[in-house]
mmCIF file with all atom_site columns, C-alpha atoms in Angstrom:
data_model
loop_
_atom_site.group_PDB
_atom_site.id
_atom_site.type_symbol
_atom_site.label_atom_id
_atom_site.label_alt_id
_atom_site.label_comp_id
_atom_site.label_asym_id
_atom_site.label_entity_id
_atom_site.label_seq_id
_atom_site.pdbx_PDB_ins_code
_atom_site.Cartn_x
_atom_site.Cartn_y
_atom_site.Cartn_z
_atom_site.occupancy
_atom_site.B_iso_or_equiv
_atom_site.pdbx_formal_charge
_atom_site.auth_seq_id
_atom_site.auth_comp_id
_atom_site.auth_asym_id
_atom_site.auth_atom_id
_atom_site.pdbx_PDB_model_num
ATOM 1   C CA . UNK A 1 1   ? 0.000   0.000  0.000  1.00 76.00 ? 1   UNK A CA 1
ATOM 2   C CA . UNK A 1 2   ? 1.189   3.499  -0.822 1.00 83.00 ? 2   UNK A CA 1
ATOM 3   C CA . UNK A 1 3   ? -0.857  4.925  2.051  1.00 94.00 ? 3   UNK A CA 1
ATOM 4   C CA . UNK A 1 4   ? -1.693  8.607  1.629  1.00 96.00 ? 4   UNK A CA 1
ATOM 5   C CA . UNK A 1 5   ? -0.057  10.374 -1.273 1.00 97.00 ? 5   UNK A CA 1
ATOM 6   C CA . UNK A 1 6   ? -0.032  14.096 -1.960 1.00 97.00 ? 6   UNK A CA 1
ATOM 7   C CA . UNK A 1 7   ? 0.998   16.095 -4.992 1.00 96.00 ? 7   UNK A CA 1
ATOM 8   C CA . UNK A 1 8   ? 2.781   18.362 -5.511 1.00 96.00 ? 8   UNK A CA 1
ATOM 9   C CA . UNK A 1 9   ? 5.422   18.351 -2.789 1.00 96.00 ? 9   UNK A CA 1
ATOM 10  C CA . UNK A 1 10  ? 6.301   21.990 -3.296 1.00 96.00 ? 10  UNK A CA 1
ATOM 11  C CA . UNK A 1 11  ? 4.604   24.871 -5.049 1.00 96.00 ? 11  UNK A CA 1
ATOM 12  C CA . UNK A 1 12  ? 5.073   28.607 -5.349 1.00 97.00 ? 12  UNK A CA 1
ATOM 13  C CA . UNK A 1 13  ? 2.040   30.660 -6.309 1.00 96.00 ? 13  UNK A CA 1
ATOM 14  C CA . UNK A 1 14  ? 1.572   34.296 -7.092 1.00 97.00 ? 14  UNK A CA 1
ATOM 15  C CA . UNK A 1 15  ? -1.107  36.250 -5.282 1.00 97.00 ? 15  UNK A CA 1
ATOM 16  C CA . UNK A 1 16  ? -4.451  35.680 -6.933 1.00 96.00 ? 16  UNK A CA 1
ATOM 17  C CA . UNK A 1 17  ? -3.545  32.414 -8.628 1.00 97.00 ? 17  UNK A CA 1
ATOM 18  C CA . UNK A 1 18  ? -5.486  29.217 -8.014 1.00 96.00 ? 18  UNK A CA 1
ATOM 19  C CA . UNK A 1 19  ? -4.401  25.623 -7.626 1.00 96.00 ? 19  UNK A CA 1
ATOM 20  C CA . UNK A 1 20  ? -5.548  22.207 -6.528 1.00 97.00 ? 20  UNK A CA 1
ATOM 21  C CA . UNK A 1 21  ? -3.688  20.070 -4.044 1.00 98.00 ? 21  UNK A CA 1
ATOM 22  C CA . UNK A 1 22  ? -4.198  16.410 -4.761 1.00 97.00 ? 22  UNK A CA 1
ATOM 23  C CA . UNK A 1 23  ? -4.641  13.707 -2.138 1.00 98.00 ? 23  UNK A CA 1
ATOM 24  C CA . UNK A 1 24  ? -5.193  9.998  -2.676 1.00 98.00 ? 24  UNK A CA 1
ATOM 25  C CA . UNK A 1 25  ? -5.372  7.107  -0.239 1.00 97.00 ? 25  UNK A CA 1
ATOM 26  C CA . UNK A 1 26  ? -5.440  3.402  -1.019 1.00 96.00 ? 26  UNK A CA 1
ATOM 27  C CA . UNK A 1 27  ? -6.477  2.069  2.391  1.00 95.00 ? 27  UNK A CA 1
ATOM 28  C CA . UNK A 1 28  ? -10.227 2.261  1.738  1.00 95.00 ? 28  UNK A CA 1
ATOM 29  C CA . UNK A 1 29  ? -10.609 4.741  4.559  1.00 95.00 ? 29  UNK A CA 1
ATOM 30  C CA . UNK A 1 30  ? -13.927 6.526  4.719  1.00 94.00 ? 30  UNK A CA 1
ATOM 31  C CA . UNK A 1 31  ? -12.680 9.618  6.567  1.00 94.00 ? 31  UNK A CA 1
ATOM 32  C CA . UNK A 1 32  ? -10.329 12.081 4.934  1.00 96.00 ? 32  UNK A CA 1
ATOM 33  C CA . UNK A 1 33  ? -8.974  15.405 6.158  1.00 96.00 ? 33  UNK A CA 1
ATOM 34  C CA . UNK A 1 34  ? -7.046  18.474 5.129  1.00 97.00 ? 34  UNK A CA 1
ATOM 35  C CA . UNK A 1 35  ? -4.886  20.337 7.622  1.00 97.00 ? 35  UNK A CA 1
ATOM 36  C CA . UNK A 1 36  ? -2.556  23.265 7.393  1.00 97.00 ? 36  UNK A CA 1
ATOM 37  C CA . UNK A 1 37  ? 0.495   23.719 9.567  1.00 95.00 ? 37  UNK A CA 1
ATOM 38  C CA . UNK A 1 38  ? 1.995   27.156 9.828  1.00 93.00 ? 38  UNK A CA 1
ATOM 39  C CA . UNK A 1 39  ? 5.661   27.451 10.886 1.00 86.00 ? 39  UNK A CA 1
ATOM 40  C CA . UNK A 1 40  ? 6.163   26.434 14.513 1.00 82.00 ? 40  UNK A CA 1
ATOM 41  C CA . UNK A 1 41  ? 2.480   25.781 14.987 1.00 86.00 ? 41  UNK A CA 1
ATOM 42  C CA . UNK A 1 42  ? 0.156   22.856 15.345 1.00 89.00 ? 42  UNK A CA 1
ATOM 43  C CA . UNK A 1 43  ? -2.307  21.481 12.846 1.00 93.00 ? 43  UNK A CA 1
ATOM 44  C CA . UNK A 1 44  ? -5.494  23.288 11.952 1.00 93.00 ? 44  UNK A CA 1
ATOM 45  C CA . UNK A 1 45  ? -8.327  21.429 10.262 1.00 94.00 ? 45  UNK A CA 1
ATOM 46  C CA . UNK A 1 46  ? -9.483  22.987 7.001  1.00 96.00 ? 46  UNK A CA 1
ATOM 47  C CA . UNK A 1 47  ? -12.072 20.493 5.753  1.00 96.00 ? 47  UNK A CA 1
ATOM 48  C CA . UNK A 1 48  ? -12.921 16.890 6.321  1.00 94.00 ? 48  UNK A CA 1
ATOM 49  C CA . UNK A 1 49  ? -15.063 14.225 4.733  1.00 95.00 ? 49  UNK A CA 1
ATOM 50  C CA . UNK A 1 50  ? -16.839 11.220 6.230  1.00 92.00 ? 50  UNK A CA 1
ATOM 51  C CA . UNK A 1 51  ? -17.346 9.537  2.893  1.00 93.00 ? 51  UNK A CA 1
ATOM 52  C CA . UNK A 1 52  ? -17.776 10.097 -0.814 1.00 94.00 ? 52  UNK A CA 1
ATOM 53  C CA . UNK A 1 53  ? -20.094 13.003 -1.486 1.00 94.00 ? 53  UNK A CA 1
ATOM 54  C CA . UNK A 1 54  ? -19.983 14.316 2.085  1.00 94.00 ? 54  UNK A CA 1
ATOM 55  C CA . UNK A 1 55  ? -17.737 17.143 3.240  1.00 95.00 ? 55  UNK A CA 1
ATOM 56  C CA . UNK A 1 56  ? -17.755 19.540 6.161  1.00 94.00 ? 56  UNK A CA 1
ATOM 57  C CA . UNK A 1 57  ? -15.872 22.597 7.305  1.00 94.00 ? 57  UNK A CA 1
ATOM 58  C CA . UNK A 1 58  ? -13.158 22.501 9.884  1.00 92.00 ? 58  UNK A CA 1
ATOM 59  C CA . UNK A 1 59  ? -11.607 25.296 11.877 1.00 90.00 ? 59  UNK A CA 1
ATOM 60  C CA . UNK A 1 60  ? -10.153 27.373 8.994  1.00 94.00 ? 60  UNK A CA 1
ATOM 61  C CA . UNK A 1 61  ? -12.149 26.757 5.775  1.00 96.00 ? 61  UNK A CA 1
ATOM 62  C CA . UNK A 1 62  ? -12.121 30.271 4.319  1.00 96.00 ? 62  UNK A CA 1
ATOM 63  C CA . UNK A 1 63  ? -10.303 30.507 1.004  1.00 95.00 ? 63  UNK A CA 1
ATOM 64  C CA . UNK A 1 64  ? -10.521 26.766 0.321  1.00 97.00 ? 64  UNK A CA 1
ATOM 65  C CA . UNK A 1 65  ? -12.900 24.314 -1.294 1.00 97.00 ? 65  UNK A CA 1
ATOM 66  C CA . UNK A 1 66  ? -13.022 20.542 -1.382 1.00 97.00 ? 66  UNK A CA 1
ATOM 67  C CA . UNK A 1 67  ? -14.874 17.767 -3.104 1.00 95.00 ? 67  UNK A CA 1
ATOM 68  C CA . UNK A 1 68  ? -15.059 14.027 -2.516 1.00 97.00 ? 68  UNK A CA 1
ATOM 69  C CA . UNK A 1 69  ? -16.352 12.200 -5.545 1.00 96.00 ? 69  UNK A CA 1
ATOM 70  C CA . UNK A 1 70  ? -14.600 8.921  -4.732 1.00 96.00 ? 70  UNK A CA 1
ATOM 71  C CA . UNK A 1 71  ? -13.461 7.147  -1.584 1.00 96.00 ? 71  UNK A CA 1
ATOM 72  C CA . UNK A 1 72  ? -9.843  7.455  -2.649 1.00 97.00 ? 72  UNK A CA 1
ATOM 73  C CA . UNK A 1 73  ? -9.513  11.121 -3.634 1.00 98.00 ? 73  UNK A CA 1
ATOM 74  C CA . UNK A 1 74  ? -9.955  14.318 -1.671 1.00 98.00 ? 74  UNK A CA 1
ATOM 75  C CA . UNK A 1 75  ? -8.586  17.341 -3.565 1.00 98.00 ? 75  UNK A CA 1
ATOM 76  C CA . UNK A 1 76  ? -8.223  20.752 -1.937 1.00 98.00 ? 76  UNK A CA 1
ATOM 77  C CA . UNK A 1 77  ? -8.814  23.814 -4.081 1.00 97.00 ? 77  UNK A CA 1
ATOM 78  C CA . UNK A 1 78  ? -7.271  27.194 -3.336 1.00 96.00 ? 78  UNK A CA 1
ATOM 79  C CA . UNK A 1 79  ? -8.976  30.082 -5.070 1.00 89.00 ? 79  UNK A CA 1
ATOM 80  C CA . UNK A 1 80  ? -7.318  33.505 -5.263 1.00 93.00 ? 80  UNK A CA 1
ATOM 81  C CA . UNK A 1 81  ? -4.201  32.586 -3.310 1.00 95.00 ? 81  UNK A CA 1
ATOM 82  C CA . UNK A 1 82  ? -3.101  34.989 -0.581 1.00 96.00 ? 82  UNK A CA 1
ATOM 83  C CA . UNK A 1 83  ? 0.189   35.233 1.373  1.00 96.00 ? 83  UNK A CA 1
ATOM 84  C CA . UNK A 1 84  ? -1.724  34.101 4.477  1.00 95.00 ? 84  UNK A CA 1
ATOM 85  C CA . UNK A 1 85  ? -2.149  30.711 2.811  1.00 96.00 ? 85  UNK A CA 1
ATOM 86  C CA . UNK A 1 86  ? 1.587   30.087 2.839  1.00 96.00 ? 86  UNK A CA 1
ATOM 87  C CA . UNK A 1 87  ? 1.824   26.914 4.865  1.00 97.00 ? 87  UNK A CA 1
ATOM 88  C CA . UNK A 1 88  ? 2.425   23.187 4.786  1.00 97.00 ? 88  UNK A CA 1
ATOM 89  C CA . UNK A 1 89  ? -0.692  21.268 3.882  1.00 98.00 ? 89  UNK A CA 1
ATOM 90  C CA . UNK A 1 90  ? -1.283  17.752 5.119  1.00 97.00 ? 90  UNK A CA 1
ATOM 91  C CA . UNK A 1 91  ? -3.873  15.324 3.932  1.00 97.00 ? 91  UNK A CA 1
ATOM 92  C CA . UNK A 1 92  ? -4.882  12.462 6.203  1.00 96.00 ? 92  UNK A CA 1
ATOM 93  C CA . UNK A 1 93  ? -7.264  9.546  6.249  1.00 95.00 ? 93  UNK A CA 1
ATOM 94  C CA . UNK A 1 94  ? -8.719  7.206  8.814  1.00 93.00 ? 94  UNK A CA 1
ATOM 95  C CA . UNK A 1 95  ? -11.321 4.522  9.200  1.00 91.00 ? 95  UNK A CA 1
ATOM 96  C CA . UNK A 1 96  ? -14.304 5.195  11.383 1.00 86.00 ? 96  UNK A CA 1
ATOM 97  C CA . UNK A 1 97  ? -17.845 4.307  12.263 1.00 82.00 ? 97  UNK A CA 1
ATOM 98  C CA . UNK A 1 98  ? -20.447 6.229  14.199 1.00 73.00 ? 98  UNK A CA 1
ATOM 99  C CA . UNK A 1 99  ? -19.026 4.804  17.399 1.00 72.00 ? 99  UNK A CA 1
ATOM 100 C CA . UNK A 1 100 ? -15.306 4.619  16.812 1.00 78.00 ? 100 UNK A CA 1
ATOM 101 C CA . UNK A 1 101 ? -12.641 6.462  14.887 1.00 79.00 ? 101 UNK A CA 1
ATOM 102 C CA . UNK A 1 102 ? -9.168  5.096  14.367 1.00 83.00 ? 102 UNK A CA 1
ATOM 103 C CA . UNK A 1 103 ? -5.936  6.996  14.130 1.00 87.00 ? 103 UNK A CA 1
ATOM 104 C CA . UNK A 1 104 ? -5.166  9.142  11.128 1.00 91.00 ? 104 UNK A CA 1
ATOM 105 C CA . UNK A 1 105 ? -2.579  8.308  8.531  1.00 93.00 ? 105 UNK A CA 1
ATOM 106 C CA . UNK A 1 106 ? -0.909  11.371 7.086  1.00 95.00 ? 106 UNK A CA 1
ATOM 107 C CA . UNK A 1 107 ? 0.510   12.171 3.694  1.00 96.00 ? 107 UNK A CA 1
ATOM 108 C CA . UNK A 1 108 ? 3.997   13.681 3.335  1.00 95.00 ? 108 UNK A CA 1
ATOM 109 C CA . UNK A 1 109 ? 2.671   17.221 2.989  1.00 96.00 ? 109 UNK A CA 1
ATOM 110 C CA . UNK A 1 110 ? 2.699   19.960 0.375  1.00 97.00 ? 110 UNK A CA 1
ATOM 111 C CA . UNK A 1 111 ? 4.778   23.051 1.057  1.00 96.00 ? 111 UNK A CA 1
ATOM 112 C CA . UNK A 1 112 ? 3.015   26.047 -0.472 1.00 97.00 ? 112 UNK A CA 1
ATOM 113 C CA . UNK A 1 113 ? 4.410   29.545 -0.726 1.00 96.00 ? 113 UNK A CA 1
ATOM 114 C CA . UNK A 1 114 ? 2.327   32.458 -1.954 1.00 96.00 ? 114 UNK A CA 1
ATOM 115 C CA . UNK A 1 115 ? 4.286   35.495 -3.081 1.00 95.00 ? 115 UNK A CA 1
ATOM 116 C CA . UNK B 2 1   ? -15.967 23.002 23.072 1.00 75.00 ? 1   UNK B CA 1
ATOM 117 C CA . UNK B 2 2   ? -12.871 20.889 23.040 1.00 86.00 ? 2   UNK B CA 1
ATOM 118 C CA . UNK B 2 3   ? -9.344  22.056 23.670 1.00 92.00 ? 3   UNK B CA 1
ATOM 119 C CA . UNK B 2 4   ? -5.877  20.558 23.972 1.00 95.00 ? 4   UNK B CA 1
ATOM 120 C CA . UNK B 2 5   ? -3.093  22.341 25.807 1.00 96.00 ? 5   UNK B CA 1
ATOM 121 C CA . UNK B 2 6   ? 0.554   21.426 25.530 1.00 96.00 ? 6   UNK B CA 1
ATOM 122 C CA . UNK B 2 7   ? 2.107   24.012 27.788 1.00 94.00 ? 7   UNK B CA 1
ATOM 123 C CA . UNK B 2 8   ? 5.699   22.995 27.099 1.00 96.00 ? 8   UNK B CA 1
ATOM 124 C CA . UNK B 2 9   ? 6.936   24.647 23.938 1.00 95.00 ? 9   UNK B CA 1
ATOM 125 C CA . UNK B 2 10  ? 10.375  23.052 23.942 1.00 97.00 ? 10  UNK B CA 1
ATOM 126 C CA . UNK B 2 11  ? 12.217  20.569 26.108 1.00 97.00 ? 11  UNK B CA 1
ATOM 127 C CA . UNK B 2 12  ? 15.947  20.027 25.807 1.00 97.00 ? 12  UNK B CA 1
ATOM 128 C CA . UNK B 2 13  ? 17.611  16.988 27.327 1.00 96.00 ? 13  UNK B CA 1
ATOM 129 C CA . UNK B 2 14  ? 20.877  15.162 27.108 1.00 97.00 ? 14  UNK B CA 1
ATOM 130 C CA . UNK B 2 15  ? 20.824  11.686 25.674 1.00 97.00 ? 15  UNK B CA 1
ATOM 131 C CA . UNK B 2 16  ? 19.721  8.964  28.126 1.00 97.00 ? 16  UNK B CA 1
ATOM 132 C CA . UNK B 2 17  ? 17.696  11.369 30.234 1.00 97.00 ? 17  UNK B CA 1
ATOM 133 C CA . UNK B 2 18  ? 13.969  10.791 30.608 1.00 97.00 ? 18  UNK B CA 1
ATOM 134 C CA . UNK B 2 19  ? 11.573  13.365 29.250 1.00 97.00 ? 19  UNK B CA 1
ATOM 135 C CA . UNK B 2 20  ? 7.868   13.783 30.015 1.00 97.00 ? 20  UNK B CA 1
ATOM 136 C CA . UNK B 2 21  ? 5.513   15.685 27.760 1.00 97.00 ? 21  UNK B CA 1
ATOM 137 C CA . UNK B 2 22  ? 2.362   17.120 29.248 1.00 97.00 ? 22  UNK B CA 1
ATOM 138 C CA . UNK B 2 23  ? -1.034  17.149 27.573 1.00 97.00 ? 23  UNK B CA 1
ATOM 139 C CA . UNK B 2 24  ? -4.142  18.593 29.201 1.00 98.00 ? 24  UNK B CA 1
ATOM 140 C CA . UNK B 2 25  ? -7.488  18.382 27.455 1.00 97.00 ? 25  UNK B CA 1
ATOM 141 C CA . UNK B 2 26  ? -10.914 19.902 27.907 1.00 95.00 ? 26  UNK B CA 1
ATOM 142 C CA . UNK B 2 27  ? -14.178 18.349 26.868 1.00 94.00 ? 27  UNK B CA 1
ATOM 143 C CA . UNK B 2 28  ? -17.679 17.910 28.229 1.00 92.00 ? 28  UNK B CA 1
ATOM 144 C CA . UNK B 2 29  ? -18.139 14.634 26.425 1.00 90.00 ? 29  UNK B CA 1
ATOM 145 C CA . UNK B 2 30  ? -17.890 11.414 28.360 1.00 89.00 ? 30  UNK B CA 1
ATOM 146 C CA . UNK B 2 31  ? -16.754 9.520  25.283 1.00 89.00 ? 31  UNK B CA 1
ATOM 147 C CA . UNK B 2 32  ? -13.616 10.719 23.581 1.00 92.00 ? 32  UNK B CA 1
ATOM 148 C CA . UNK B 2 33  ? -10.290 9.606  22.152 1.00 92.00 ? 33  UNK B CA 1
ATOM 149 C CA . UNK B 2 34  ? -6.778  10.857 22.783 1.00 93.00 ? 34  UNK B CA 1
ATOM 150 C CA . UNK B 2 35  ? -3.818  10.490 20.452 1.00 94.00 ? 35  UNK B CA 1
ATOM 151 C CA . UNK B 2 36  ? -0.111  11.217 20.348 1.00 95.00 ? 36  UNK B CA 1
ATOM 152 C CA . UNK B 2 37  ? 1.735   11.886 17.105 1.00 95.00 ? 37  UNK B CA 1
ATOM 153 C CA . UNK B 2 38  ? 5.412   12.456 16.392 1.00 96.00 ? 38  UNK B CA 1
ATOM 154 C CA . UNK B 2 39  ? 6.733   14.830 13.743 1.00 96.00 ? 39  UNK B CA 1
ATOM 155 C CA . UNK B 2 40  ? 10.485  14.346 13.181 1.00 95.00 ? 40  UNK B CA 1
ATOM 156 C CA . UNK B 2 41  ? 12.562  16.992 11.358 1.00 93.00 ? 41  UNK B CA 1
ATOM 157 C CA . UNK B 2 42  ? 11.728  15.314 8.046  1.00 92.00 ? 42  UNK B CA 1
ATOM 158 C CA . UNK B 2 43  ? 8.182   16.601 8.506  1.00 92.00 ? 43  UNK B CA 1
ATOM 159 C CA . UNK B 2 44  ? 5.972   13.542 8.315  1.00 92.00 ? 44  UNK B CA 1
ATOM 160 C CA . UNK B 2 45  ? 3.456   12.816 11.059 1.00 94.00 ? 45  UNK B CA 1
ATOM 161 C CA . UNK B 2 46  ? 3.686   9.444  12.736 1.00 93.00 ? 46  UNK B CA 1
ATOM 162 C CA . UNK B 2 47  ? 0.983   7.939  14.915 1.00 92.00 ? 47  UNK B CA 1
ATOM 163 C CA . UNK B 2 48  ? 2.169   6.731  18.335 1.00 92.00 ? 48  UNK B CA 1
ATOM 164 C CA . UNK B 2 49  ? -0.832  5.830  20.463 1.00 90.00 ? 49  UNK B CA 1
ATOM 165 C CA . UNK B 2 50  ? -4.609  6.056  20.780 1.00 89.00 ? 50  UNK B CA 1
ATOM 166 C CA . UNK B 2 51  ? -6.632  5.872  24.003 1.00 89.00 ? 51  UNK B CA 1
ATOM 167 C CA . UNK B 2 52  ? -10.368 6.050  24.547 1.00 88.00 ? 52  UNK B CA 1
ATOM 168 C CA . UNK B 2 53  ? -11.990 7.625  27.567 1.00 90.00 ? 53  UNK B CA 1
ATOM 169 C CA . UNK B 2 54  ? -13.068 4.280  28.991 1.00 87.00 ? 54  UNK B CA 1
ATOM 170 C CA . UNK B 2 55  ? -9.578  2.879  29.097 1.00 82.00 ? 55  UNK B CA 1
ATOM 171 C CA . UNK B 2 56  ? -7.431  4.485  31.770 1.00 79.00 ? 56  UNK B CA 1
ATOM 172 C CA . UNK B 2 57  ? -4.908  1.704  31.773 1.00 78.00 ? 57  UNK B CA 1
ATOM 173 C CA . UNK B 2 58  ? -1.470  3.147  31.318 1.00 80.00 ? 58  UNK B CA 1
ATOM 174 C CA . UNK B 2 59  ? 0.725   1.681  28.657 1.00 81.00 ? 59  UNK B CA 1
ATOM 175 C CA . UNK B 2 60  ? 4.383   1.030  28.088 1.00 82.00 ? 60  UNK B CA 1
ATOM 176 C CA . UNK B 2 61  ? 5.782   0.357  24.647 1.00 83.00 ? 61  UNK B CA 1
ATOM 177 C CA . UNK B 2 62  ? 9.524   0.006  24.609 1.00 89.00 ? 62  UNK B CA 1
ATOM 178 C CA . UNK B 2 63  ? 10.972  3.310  25.783 1.00 92.00 ? 63  UNK B CA 1
ATOM 179 C CA . UNK B 2 64  ? 7.596   5.048  25.498 1.00 92.00 ? 64  UNK B CA 1
ATOM 180 C CA . UNK B 2 65  ? 4.971   5.170  28.200 1.00 91.00 ? 65  UNK B CA 1
ATOM 181 C CA . UNK B 2 66  ? 1.692   7.012  28.593 1.00 90.00 ? 66  UNK B CA 1
ATOM 182 C CA . UNK B 2 67  ? -0.132  8.138  31.718 1.00 92.00 ? 67  UNK B CA 1
ATOM 183 C CA . UNK B 2 68  ? -3.849  8.799  31.223 1.00 93.00 ? 68  UNK B CA 1
ATOM 184 C CA . UNK B 2 69  ? -5.649  10.366 34.188 1.00 92.00 ? 69  UNK B CA 1
ATOM 185 C CA . UNK B 2 70  ? -9.267  11.410 33.712 1.00 92.00 ? 70  UNK B CA 1
ATOM 186 C CA . UNK B 2 71  ? -9.352  13.039 37.137 1.00 92.00 ? 71  UNK B CA 1
ATOM 187 C CA . UNK B 2 72  ? -6.880  15.677 35.971 1.00 94.00 ? 72  UNK B CA 1
ATOM 188 C CA . UNK B 2 73  ? -7.793  15.530 32.250 1.00 95.00 ? 73  UNK B CA 1
ATOM 189 C CA . UNK B 2 74  ? -4.236  14.684 31.377 1.00 96.00 ? 74  UNK B CA 1
ATOM 190 C CA . UNK B 2 75  ? -2.616  12.299 28.936 1.00 95.00 ? 75  UNK B CA 1
ATOM 191 C CA . UNK B 2 76  ? 1.120   12.586 29.491 1.00 95.00 ? 76  UNK B CA 1
ATOM 192 C CA . UNK B 2 77  ? 3.845   10.921 27.473 1.00 93.00 ? 77  UNK B CA 1
ATOM 193 C CA . UNK B 2 78  ? 7.262   9.840  28.746 1.00 95.00 ? 78  UNK B CA 1
ATOM 194 C CA . UNK B 2 79  ? 10.322  8.867  26.762 1.00 95.00 ? 79  UNK B CA 1
ATOM 195 C CA . UNK B 2 80  ? 12.727  6.861  28.885 1.00 95.00 ? 80  UNK B CA 1
ATOM 196 C CA . UNK B 2 81  ? 16.464  6.942  28.179 1.00 96.00 ? 81  UNK B CA 1
ATOM 197 C CA . UNK B 2 82  ? 16.047  9.422  25.348 1.00 96.00 ? 82  UNK B CA 1
ATOM 198 C CA . UNK B 2 83  ? 18.007  9.112  22.128 1.00 97.00 ? 83  UNK B CA 1
ATOM 199 C CA . UNK B 2 84  ? 18.939  11.641 19.468 1.00 96.00 ? 84  UNK B CA 1
ATOM 200 C CA . UNK B 2 85  ? 16.385  10.024 17.133 1.00 95.00 ? 85  UNK B CA 1
ATOM 201 C CA . UNK B 2 86  ? 13.659  11.073 19.577 1.00 96.00 ? 86  UNK B CA 1
ATOM 202 C CA . UNK B 2 87  ? 14.234  14.695 18.588 1.00 97.00 ? 87  UNK B CA 1
ATOM 203 C CA . UNK B 2 88  ? 10.939  15.769 17.093 1.00 97.00 ? 88  UNK B CA 1
ATOM 204 C CA . UNK B 2 89  ? 7.771   17.718 17.698 1.00 97.00 ? 89  UNK B CA 1
ATOM 205 C CA . UNK B 2 90  ? 5.169   15.713 19.577 1.00 97.00 ? 90  UNK B CA 1
ATOM 206 C CA . UNK B 2 91  ? 1.485   16.489 19.227 1.00 96.00 ? 91  UNK B CA 1
ATOM 207 C CA . UNK B 2 92  ? -1.373  15.490 21.464 1.00 96.00 ? 92  UNK B CA 1
ATOM 208 C CA . UNK B 2 93  ? -4.820  15.321 19.855 1.00 95.00 ? 93  UNK B CA 1
ATOM 209 C CA . UNK B 2 94  ? -8.406  14.949 21.066 1.00 94.00 ? 94  UNK B CA 1
ATOM 210 C CA . UNK B 2 95  ? -11.478 13.615 19.301 1.00 91.00 ? 95  UNK B CA 1
ATOM 211 C CA . UNK B 2 96  ? -14.904 13.805 20.914 1.00 88.00 ? 96  UNK B CA 1
ATOM 212 C CA . UNK B 2 97  ? -18.289 12.448 19.959 1.00 80.00 ? 97  UNK B CA 1
ATOM 213 C CA . UNK B 2 98  ? -19.618 16.007 20.089 1.00 78.00 ? 98  UNK B CA 1
ATOM 214 C CA . UNK B 2 99  ? -17.272 17.021 17.276 1.00 79.00 ? 99  UNK B CA 1
ATOM 215 C CA . UNK B 2 100 ? -16.987 13.715 15.502 1.00 79.00 ? 100 UNK B CA 1
ATOM 216 C CA . UNK B 2 101 ? -14.279 13.749 12.835 1.00 79.00 ? 101 UNK B CA 1
ATOM 217 C CA . UNK B 2 102 ? -12.804 17.052 14.016 1.00 84.00 ? 102 UNK B CA 1
ATOM 218 C CA . UNK B 2 103 ? -9.526  16.164 15.639 1.00 89.00 ? 103 UNK B CA 1
ATOM 219 C CA . UNK B 2 104 ? -8.272  18.945 17.886 1.00 91.00 ? 104 UNK B CA 1
ATOM 220 C CA . UNK B 2 105 ? -4.491  19.126 18.010 1.00 93.00 ? 105 UNK B CA 1
ATOM 221 C CA . UNK B 2 106 ? -2.352  20.778 20.631 1.00 94.00 ? 106 UNK B CA 1
ATOM 222 C CA . UNK B 2 107 ? 0.350   23.236 19.625 1.00 94.00 ? 107 UNK B CA 1
ATOM 223 C CA . UNK B 2 108 ? 3.047   20.611 19.998 1.00 96.00 ? 108 UNK B CA 1
ATOM 224 C CA . UNK B 2 109 ? 6.165   20.224 22.114 1.00 97.00 ? 109 UNK B CA 1
ATOM 225 C CA . UNK B 2 110 ? 9.580   20.333 20.513 1.00 97.00 ? 110 UNK B CA 1
ATOM 226 C CA . UNK B 2 111 ? 11.938  17.772 22.039 1.00 98.00 ? 111 UNK B CA 1
ATOM 227 C CA . UNK B 2 112 ? 15.640  18.298 21.463 1.00 97.00 ? 112 UNK B CA 1
ATOM 228 C CA . UNK B 2 113 ? 17.951  15.480 22.501 1.00 97.00 ? 113 UNK B CA 1
ATOM 229 C CA . UNK B 2 114 ? 21.643  16.248 22.403 1.00 97.00 ? 114 UNK B CA 1
ATOM 230 C CA . UNK B 2 115 ? 24.419  13.660 22.537 1.00 95.00 ? 115 UNK B CA 1
#
């Protein structure tokens, strides 16, 4: 299993540009997540999904959009990039039911710089 | 509302010393899960342990041990006989049934182990 894969690993954007961060998992996990980690800080949840077709906002959703058309893929869309979105973005997945949620497996991260 | 506090920003130790990382959580839920993750300098996030609120049994895994105390809302982590490879940022995380799917991470504690 490849686990959770993210592309690209690095990206530099100009202010106002848009891009999509890709995330794929091959563990058949129903839950998927997007986090951002600013330098020296912890993880902040952007969006998460409990299954294909279902997404919900996390702590810091503004400026981002997601979709979940398949179990495997959970892309994150940045519209009109701003310097405040400079961060490392992590995708994660986990398996859960209504009564239990296992640990998250994380991708290697995407380092995004907006200039 | 749920909250995780890791009051220690950085801990520096000399190799072979023990180091204890504090994690204090807040939640009104009676059912919840606690996690510890490690983030080495390479940047990936590695799962270490998961505990649910009904299991207060402390655990030892090699040089790692965890002390879960509901009475003080704490889930502390100890590395015994630290090694240079233990140098990393360690995150405590909380998941509650009230905010299902929304993991709440602490700010992290940087552990620096010098030879």
